[in-house]
Coordinates of C-alpha atoms and ligand atoms in Angstrom, one line a residue:
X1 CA 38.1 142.2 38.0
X2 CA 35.4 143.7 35.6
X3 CA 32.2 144.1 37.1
X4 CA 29.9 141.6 35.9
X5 CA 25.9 141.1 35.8
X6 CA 24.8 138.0 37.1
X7 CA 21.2 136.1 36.2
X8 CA 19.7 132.7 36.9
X9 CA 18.4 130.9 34.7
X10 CA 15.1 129.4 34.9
X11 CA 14.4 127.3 31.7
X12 CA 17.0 126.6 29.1
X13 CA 15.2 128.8 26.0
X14 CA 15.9 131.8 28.6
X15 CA 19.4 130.7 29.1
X16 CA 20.2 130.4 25.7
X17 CA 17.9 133.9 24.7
X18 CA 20.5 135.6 27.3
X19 CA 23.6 134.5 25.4
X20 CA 22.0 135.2 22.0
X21 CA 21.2 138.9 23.2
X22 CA 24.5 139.2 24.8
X23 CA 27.7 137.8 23.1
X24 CA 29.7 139.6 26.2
X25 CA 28.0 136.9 28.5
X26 CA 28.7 133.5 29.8
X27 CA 27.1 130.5 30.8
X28 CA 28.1 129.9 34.3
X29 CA 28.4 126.3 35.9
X30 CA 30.2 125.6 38.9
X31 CA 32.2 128.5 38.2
X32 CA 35.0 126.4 39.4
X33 CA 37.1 127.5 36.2
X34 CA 35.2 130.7 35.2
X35 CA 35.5 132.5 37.9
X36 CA 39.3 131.9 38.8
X37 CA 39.6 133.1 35.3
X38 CA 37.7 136.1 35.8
X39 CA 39.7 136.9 39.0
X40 CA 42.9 136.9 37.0
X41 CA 41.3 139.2 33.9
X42 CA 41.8 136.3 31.9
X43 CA 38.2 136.0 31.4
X44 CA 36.2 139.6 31.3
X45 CA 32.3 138.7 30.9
X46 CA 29.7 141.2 31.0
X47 CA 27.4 139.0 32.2
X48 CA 26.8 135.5 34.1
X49 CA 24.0 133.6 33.3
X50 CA 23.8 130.8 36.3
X51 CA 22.6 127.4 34.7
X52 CA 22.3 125.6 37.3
X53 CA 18.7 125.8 38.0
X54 CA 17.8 124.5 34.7
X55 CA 16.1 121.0 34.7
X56 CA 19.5 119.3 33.2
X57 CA 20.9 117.6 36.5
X58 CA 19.4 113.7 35.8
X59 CA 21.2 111.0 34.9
X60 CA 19.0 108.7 33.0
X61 CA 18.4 105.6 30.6
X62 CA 19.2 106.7 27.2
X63 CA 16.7 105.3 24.9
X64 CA 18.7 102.6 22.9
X65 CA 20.3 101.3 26.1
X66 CA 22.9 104.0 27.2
X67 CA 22.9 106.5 29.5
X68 CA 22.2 110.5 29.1
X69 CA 23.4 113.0 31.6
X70 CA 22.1 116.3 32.0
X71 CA 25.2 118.9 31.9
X72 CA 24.2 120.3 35.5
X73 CA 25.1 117.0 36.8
X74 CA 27.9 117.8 39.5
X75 CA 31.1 116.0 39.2
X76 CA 30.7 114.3 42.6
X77 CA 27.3 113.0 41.6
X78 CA 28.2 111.5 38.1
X79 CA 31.0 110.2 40.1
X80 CA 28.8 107.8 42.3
X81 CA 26.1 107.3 40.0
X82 CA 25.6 103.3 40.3
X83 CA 25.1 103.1 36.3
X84 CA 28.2 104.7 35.4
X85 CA 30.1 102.8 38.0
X86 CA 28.8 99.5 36.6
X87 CA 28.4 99.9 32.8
X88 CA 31.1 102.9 32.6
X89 CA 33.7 102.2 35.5
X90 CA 36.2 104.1 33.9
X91 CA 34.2 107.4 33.6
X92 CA 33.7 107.1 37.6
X93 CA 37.2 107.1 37.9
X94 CA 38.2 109.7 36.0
X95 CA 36.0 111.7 37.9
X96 CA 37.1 110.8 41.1
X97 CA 40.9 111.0 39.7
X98 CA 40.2 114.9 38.8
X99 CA 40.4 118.1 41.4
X100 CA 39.1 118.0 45.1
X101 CA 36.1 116.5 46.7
X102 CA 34.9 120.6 48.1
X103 CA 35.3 121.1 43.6
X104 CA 33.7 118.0 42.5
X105 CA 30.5 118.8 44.5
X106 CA 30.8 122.5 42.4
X107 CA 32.0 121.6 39.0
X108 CA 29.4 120.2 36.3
X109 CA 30.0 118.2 33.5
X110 CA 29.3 121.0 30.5
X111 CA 31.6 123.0 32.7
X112 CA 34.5 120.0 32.3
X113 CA 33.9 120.0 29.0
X114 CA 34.9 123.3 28.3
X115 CA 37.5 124.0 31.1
X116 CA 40.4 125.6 29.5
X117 CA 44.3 124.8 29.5
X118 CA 46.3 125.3 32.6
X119 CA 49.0 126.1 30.2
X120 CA 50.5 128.9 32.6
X121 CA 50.9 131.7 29.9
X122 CA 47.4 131.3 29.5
X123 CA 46.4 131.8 32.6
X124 CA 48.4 134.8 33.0
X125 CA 47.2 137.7 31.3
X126 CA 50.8 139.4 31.4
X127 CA 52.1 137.0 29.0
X128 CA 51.6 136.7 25.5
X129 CA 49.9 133.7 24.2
X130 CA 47.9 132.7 20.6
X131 CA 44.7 131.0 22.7
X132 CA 44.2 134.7 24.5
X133 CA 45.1 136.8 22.7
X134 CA 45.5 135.9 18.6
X135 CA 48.4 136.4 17.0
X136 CA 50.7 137.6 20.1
X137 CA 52.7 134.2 19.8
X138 CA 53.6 130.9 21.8
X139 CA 56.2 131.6 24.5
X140 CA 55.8 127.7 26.1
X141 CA 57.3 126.5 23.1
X142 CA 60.3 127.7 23.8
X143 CA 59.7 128.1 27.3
X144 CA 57.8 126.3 30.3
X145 CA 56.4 123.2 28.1
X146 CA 57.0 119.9 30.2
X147 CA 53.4 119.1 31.1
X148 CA 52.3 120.4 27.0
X149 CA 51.5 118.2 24.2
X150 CA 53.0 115.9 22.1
X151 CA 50.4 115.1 19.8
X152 CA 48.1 117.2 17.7
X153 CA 49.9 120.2 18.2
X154 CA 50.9 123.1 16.4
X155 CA 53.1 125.8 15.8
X156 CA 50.9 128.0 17.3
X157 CA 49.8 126.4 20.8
X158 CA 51.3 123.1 22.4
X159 CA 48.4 123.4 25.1
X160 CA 46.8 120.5 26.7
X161 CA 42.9 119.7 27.4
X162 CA 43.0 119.5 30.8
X163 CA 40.0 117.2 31.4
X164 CA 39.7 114.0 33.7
X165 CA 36.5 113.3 32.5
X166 CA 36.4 113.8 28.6
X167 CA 39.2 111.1 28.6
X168 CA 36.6 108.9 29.4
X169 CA 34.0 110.3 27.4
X170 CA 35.9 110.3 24.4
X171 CA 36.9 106.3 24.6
X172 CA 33.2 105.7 25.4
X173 CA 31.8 107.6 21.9
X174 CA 30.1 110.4 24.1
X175 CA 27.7 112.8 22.2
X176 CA 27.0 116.3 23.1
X177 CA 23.7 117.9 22.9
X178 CA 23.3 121.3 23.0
X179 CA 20.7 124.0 22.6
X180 CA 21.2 127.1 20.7
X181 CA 18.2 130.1 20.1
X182 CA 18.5 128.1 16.6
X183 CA 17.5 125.3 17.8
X184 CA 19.2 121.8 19.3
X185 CA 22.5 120.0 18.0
X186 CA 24.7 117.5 18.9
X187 CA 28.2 116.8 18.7
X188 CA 30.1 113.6 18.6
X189 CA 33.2 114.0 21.3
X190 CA 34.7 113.0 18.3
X191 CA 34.2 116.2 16.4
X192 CA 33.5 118.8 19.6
X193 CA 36.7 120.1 20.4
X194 CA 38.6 121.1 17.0
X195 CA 42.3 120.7 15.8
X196 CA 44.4 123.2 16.9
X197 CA 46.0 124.3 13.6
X198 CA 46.6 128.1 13.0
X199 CA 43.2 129.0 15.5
X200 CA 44.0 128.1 18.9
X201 CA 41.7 130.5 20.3
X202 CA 38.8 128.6 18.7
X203 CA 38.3 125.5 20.8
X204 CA 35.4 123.7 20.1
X205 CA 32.7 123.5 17.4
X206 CA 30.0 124.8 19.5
X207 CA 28.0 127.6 17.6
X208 CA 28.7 131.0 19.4
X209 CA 26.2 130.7 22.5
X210 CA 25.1 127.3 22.7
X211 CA 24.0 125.6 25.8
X212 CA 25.6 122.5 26.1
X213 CA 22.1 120.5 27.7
X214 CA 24.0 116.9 28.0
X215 CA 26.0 114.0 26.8
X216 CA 24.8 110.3 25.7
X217 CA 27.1 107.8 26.4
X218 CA 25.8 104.9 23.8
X219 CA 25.7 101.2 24.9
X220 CA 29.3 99.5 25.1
X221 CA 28.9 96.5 26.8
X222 CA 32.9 96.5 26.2
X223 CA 32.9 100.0 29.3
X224 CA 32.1 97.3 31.6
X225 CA 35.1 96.0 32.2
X226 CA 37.3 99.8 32.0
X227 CA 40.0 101.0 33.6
X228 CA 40.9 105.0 34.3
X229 CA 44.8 106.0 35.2
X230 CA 46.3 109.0 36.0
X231 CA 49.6 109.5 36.1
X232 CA 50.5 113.5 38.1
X233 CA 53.1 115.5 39.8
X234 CA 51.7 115.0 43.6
X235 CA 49.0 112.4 44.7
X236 CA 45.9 114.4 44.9
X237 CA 44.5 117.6 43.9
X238 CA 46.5 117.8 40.1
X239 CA 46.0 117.8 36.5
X240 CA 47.4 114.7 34.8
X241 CA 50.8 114.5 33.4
X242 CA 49.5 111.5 31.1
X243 CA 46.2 109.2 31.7
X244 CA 44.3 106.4 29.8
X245 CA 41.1 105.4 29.9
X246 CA 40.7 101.4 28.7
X247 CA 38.4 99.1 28.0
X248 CA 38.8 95.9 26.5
X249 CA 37.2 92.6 25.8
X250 CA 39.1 89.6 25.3
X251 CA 38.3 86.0 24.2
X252 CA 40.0 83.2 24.2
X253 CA 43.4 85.1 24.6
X254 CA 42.7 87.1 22.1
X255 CA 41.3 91.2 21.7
X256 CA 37.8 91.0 20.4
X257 CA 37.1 94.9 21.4
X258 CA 39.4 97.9 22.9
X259 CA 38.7 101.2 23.6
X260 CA 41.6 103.4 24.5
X261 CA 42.1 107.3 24.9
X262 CA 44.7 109.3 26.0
X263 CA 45.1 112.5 28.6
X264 CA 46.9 115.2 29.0
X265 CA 49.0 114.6 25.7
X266 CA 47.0 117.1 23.5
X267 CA 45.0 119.9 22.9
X268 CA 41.7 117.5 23.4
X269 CA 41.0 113.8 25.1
X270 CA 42.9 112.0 22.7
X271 CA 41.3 108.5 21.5
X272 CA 43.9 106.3 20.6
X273 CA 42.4 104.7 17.1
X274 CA 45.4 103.7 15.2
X275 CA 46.3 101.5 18.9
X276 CA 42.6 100.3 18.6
X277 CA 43.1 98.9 15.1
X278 CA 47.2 97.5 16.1
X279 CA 45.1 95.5 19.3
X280 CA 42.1 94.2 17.5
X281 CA 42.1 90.8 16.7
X282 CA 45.9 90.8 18.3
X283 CA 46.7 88.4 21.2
X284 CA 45.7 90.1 24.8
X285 CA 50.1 90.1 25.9
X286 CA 52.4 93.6 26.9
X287 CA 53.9 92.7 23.4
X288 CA 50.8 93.4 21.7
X289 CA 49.7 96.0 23.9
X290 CA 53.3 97.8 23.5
X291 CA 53.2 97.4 20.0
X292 CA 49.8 98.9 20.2
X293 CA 51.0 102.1 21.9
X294 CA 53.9 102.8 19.5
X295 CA 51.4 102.6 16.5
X296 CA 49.8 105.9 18.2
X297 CA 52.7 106.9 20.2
X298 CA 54.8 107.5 16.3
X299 CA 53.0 110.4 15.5
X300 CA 54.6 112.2 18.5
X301 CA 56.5 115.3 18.2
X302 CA 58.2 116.0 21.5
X303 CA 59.0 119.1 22.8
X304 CA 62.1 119.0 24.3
X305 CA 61.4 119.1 27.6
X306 CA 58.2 116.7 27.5
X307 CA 59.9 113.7 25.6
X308 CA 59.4 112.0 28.9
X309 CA 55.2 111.7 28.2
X310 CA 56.0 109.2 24.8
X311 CA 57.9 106.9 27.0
X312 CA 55.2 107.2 29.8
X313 CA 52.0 106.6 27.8
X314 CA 53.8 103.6 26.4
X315 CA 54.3 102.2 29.8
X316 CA 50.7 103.3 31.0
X317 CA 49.1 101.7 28.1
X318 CA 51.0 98.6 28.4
X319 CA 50.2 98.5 32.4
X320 CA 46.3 99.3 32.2
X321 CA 45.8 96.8 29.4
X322 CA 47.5 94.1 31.2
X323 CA 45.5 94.7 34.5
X324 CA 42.4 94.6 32.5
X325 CA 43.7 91.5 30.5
X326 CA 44.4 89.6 33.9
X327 CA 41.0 90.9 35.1
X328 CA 39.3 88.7 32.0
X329 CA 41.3 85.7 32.5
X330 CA 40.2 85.2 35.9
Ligands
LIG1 C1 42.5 123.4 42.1 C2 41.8 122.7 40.9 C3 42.2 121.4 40.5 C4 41.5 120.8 39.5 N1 41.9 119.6 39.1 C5 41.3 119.0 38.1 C6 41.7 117.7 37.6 O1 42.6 117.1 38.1 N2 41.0 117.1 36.5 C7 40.0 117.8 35.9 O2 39.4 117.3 35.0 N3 39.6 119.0 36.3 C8 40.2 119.6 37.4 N4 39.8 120.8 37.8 C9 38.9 121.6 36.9 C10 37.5 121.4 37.3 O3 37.1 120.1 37.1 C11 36.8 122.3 36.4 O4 37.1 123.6 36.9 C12 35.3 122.1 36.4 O5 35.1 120.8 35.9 C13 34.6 123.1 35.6 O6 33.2 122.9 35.8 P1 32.3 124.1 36.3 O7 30.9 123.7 36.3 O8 32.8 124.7 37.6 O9 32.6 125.2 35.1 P2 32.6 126.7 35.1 O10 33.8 127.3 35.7 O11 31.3 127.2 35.6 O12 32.6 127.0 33.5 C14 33.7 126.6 32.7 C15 33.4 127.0 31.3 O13 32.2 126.3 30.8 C16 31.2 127.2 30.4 N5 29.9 126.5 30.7 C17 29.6 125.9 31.9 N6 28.5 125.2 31.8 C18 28.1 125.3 30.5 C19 27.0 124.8 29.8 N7 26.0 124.0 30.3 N8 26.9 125.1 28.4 C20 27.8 125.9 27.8 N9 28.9 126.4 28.5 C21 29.0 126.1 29.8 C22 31.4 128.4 31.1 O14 30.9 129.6 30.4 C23 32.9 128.5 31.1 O15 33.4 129.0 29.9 C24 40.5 121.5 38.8 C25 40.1 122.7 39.2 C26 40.7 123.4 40.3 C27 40.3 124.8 40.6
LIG2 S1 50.7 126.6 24.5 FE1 48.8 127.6 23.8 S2 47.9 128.3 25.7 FE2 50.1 128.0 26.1 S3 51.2 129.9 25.5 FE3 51.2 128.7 23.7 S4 49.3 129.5 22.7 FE4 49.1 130.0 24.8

């Protein structure tokens, strides 16, 4: 491991002074993902600069009626926040579906954000791979590549987004705020992490150093009644295989409003917008909801050992649509 500086931060125009000064330094949350990254030489800062005394751990009332979060806002906390579990169920429970209790307390939400893939070449620094190390190839492509994408992918990295939470953030229209020496920005989740094309290694439209300060979930009276689902390879403690985060609003049998957003399928949370525009206005029944599904599930491209993850986010969409459809007929 490379030895490292290490500084906390007192006040965010520090923080983000530090980075600016240093581009061989990183921010450091719960160091939950950093850290194991540094241990392995996958990661080789200079320099740590600890956020987590900065004044960006409140939840609070966003001024149009939604809710901002400070990015220093543990896991565990969001989790069990009484606004998110009433306006923003889903988010809650994406949360809770991701990592550990002992890692929840540790990990923060601008940490999530920019977790990286558990795509094992990645992680180990023996093995070629385009997000490391440009230009030295894909081996999961034709290798290890059952738990890699099947949409949005490229010929250069099949990786997923290993995120919980930004599955929910992403069907909920979250925006990121961030701070640069510049000055402050903000990012629809939308347009935060970008395509993967021929530039793996270039992962989000952050500007080099920014501090990422928060996210504002807008109001979506349609989050209160939202459903999260994981689907992984042992009951606790594992990154998703597939999930969907769901919310939908139904009246008189029929979809007035859907929000849907898929995990674990591509290189970023994955909203689901051409099975948002299939649903709307379509009658609230697994025929619609299937139909739904396929509409986003066509642009696929399989690898061949991951084929499996069309089927199953076909049959998760159709099954967390359905409980939430039941829920509003009651
Ligand atoms: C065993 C294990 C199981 C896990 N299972 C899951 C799971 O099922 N689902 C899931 O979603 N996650 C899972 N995780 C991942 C965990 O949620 C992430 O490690 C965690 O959310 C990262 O948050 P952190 O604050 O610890 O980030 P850190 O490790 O501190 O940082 C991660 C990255 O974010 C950067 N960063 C941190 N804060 C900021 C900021 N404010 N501004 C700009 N950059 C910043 C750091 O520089 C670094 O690049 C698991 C982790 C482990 C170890
Ligand atoms: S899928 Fe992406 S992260 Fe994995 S080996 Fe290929 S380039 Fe690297």
């Amino acid at each position: 491991m490379r030895e490292f500086g290490y500084h906390r931060a007192a006040d965010v125009s520090g923080a983000v002074a530090l980075l600016a000064a240093d581009p061989d330094a990183r921010f450091l949350g719960g160091g939950t993902n950093l850290v194991d990254l540094m241990k392995t030489g996958v990661e080789r800062p200079a320099r740590l600069v600890d956020v987590r005394d900065l004044p960006l751990d409140r939840i609070e009332p966003a001024g149009d009626g939604g809710l901002r979060i400070g990015a220093t806002v543990t896991n565990s906390e969001l989790a069990a926040h009484p606004e998110v579990r009433r306006r923003y169920p889903a988010l809650a429970q994406a949360v809770l579906a991701g990592a550990s209790g002992q890692l929840r307390n540790m990990a923060t939400v601008g940490g999530n954000l920019l977790q990286r893939t558990r795509c094992g070449y990645f992680t180990d620094a023996s093995k070629p791979c385009n997000k490391r190390v440009p230009g030295s190839g894909c081996p999961a492509i034709e290798g290890v590549h059952h738990n890699h994408a099947v949409l949005g992918a490229s010929a250069h990295c099949v990786a997923v987004h290993p995120s919980d939470m930004g599955v929910a953030l992403a069907a909920f229209d979250a925006v990121v705020s961030y701070e640069t020496a510049d000055g402050p920005g903000a990012l629809p989740l939308a347009d935060f992490y970008l395509p993967v094309g021929d530039t793996p290694h270039r992962e989000t439209a952050l500007p080099p150093g920014a501090l990422i300060t928060g996210v504002t979930l807008p109001p979506a009276p349609v989050a209160a009644r939202s459903r999260y689902r994981k689907v992984r390879e042992r009951a606790s403690y594992a990154f998703a295989i597939g999930s969907v985060a769901a919310a939908l609003d139904v009246a008189d049998g029929v979809v007035r409003e859907v929000r849907l957003a898929f995990g674990a399928v591509a290189s970023r949370p994955w909203r689901a917008r051409a099975a948002e525009r299939a649903l709307t206005g379509a009658p609230a029944d697994a025929d619609a909801f299937a139909a739904a599904a396929d509409a986003e599930l066509s642009a696929a491209r399989p690898l061949p050992d991951n084929a499996y993850k069309v089927t199953l986010m076909r049959n998760l969409t159709v099954a967390v649509l359905t409980e939430l459809a039941e829920e509003a007929a009651r």
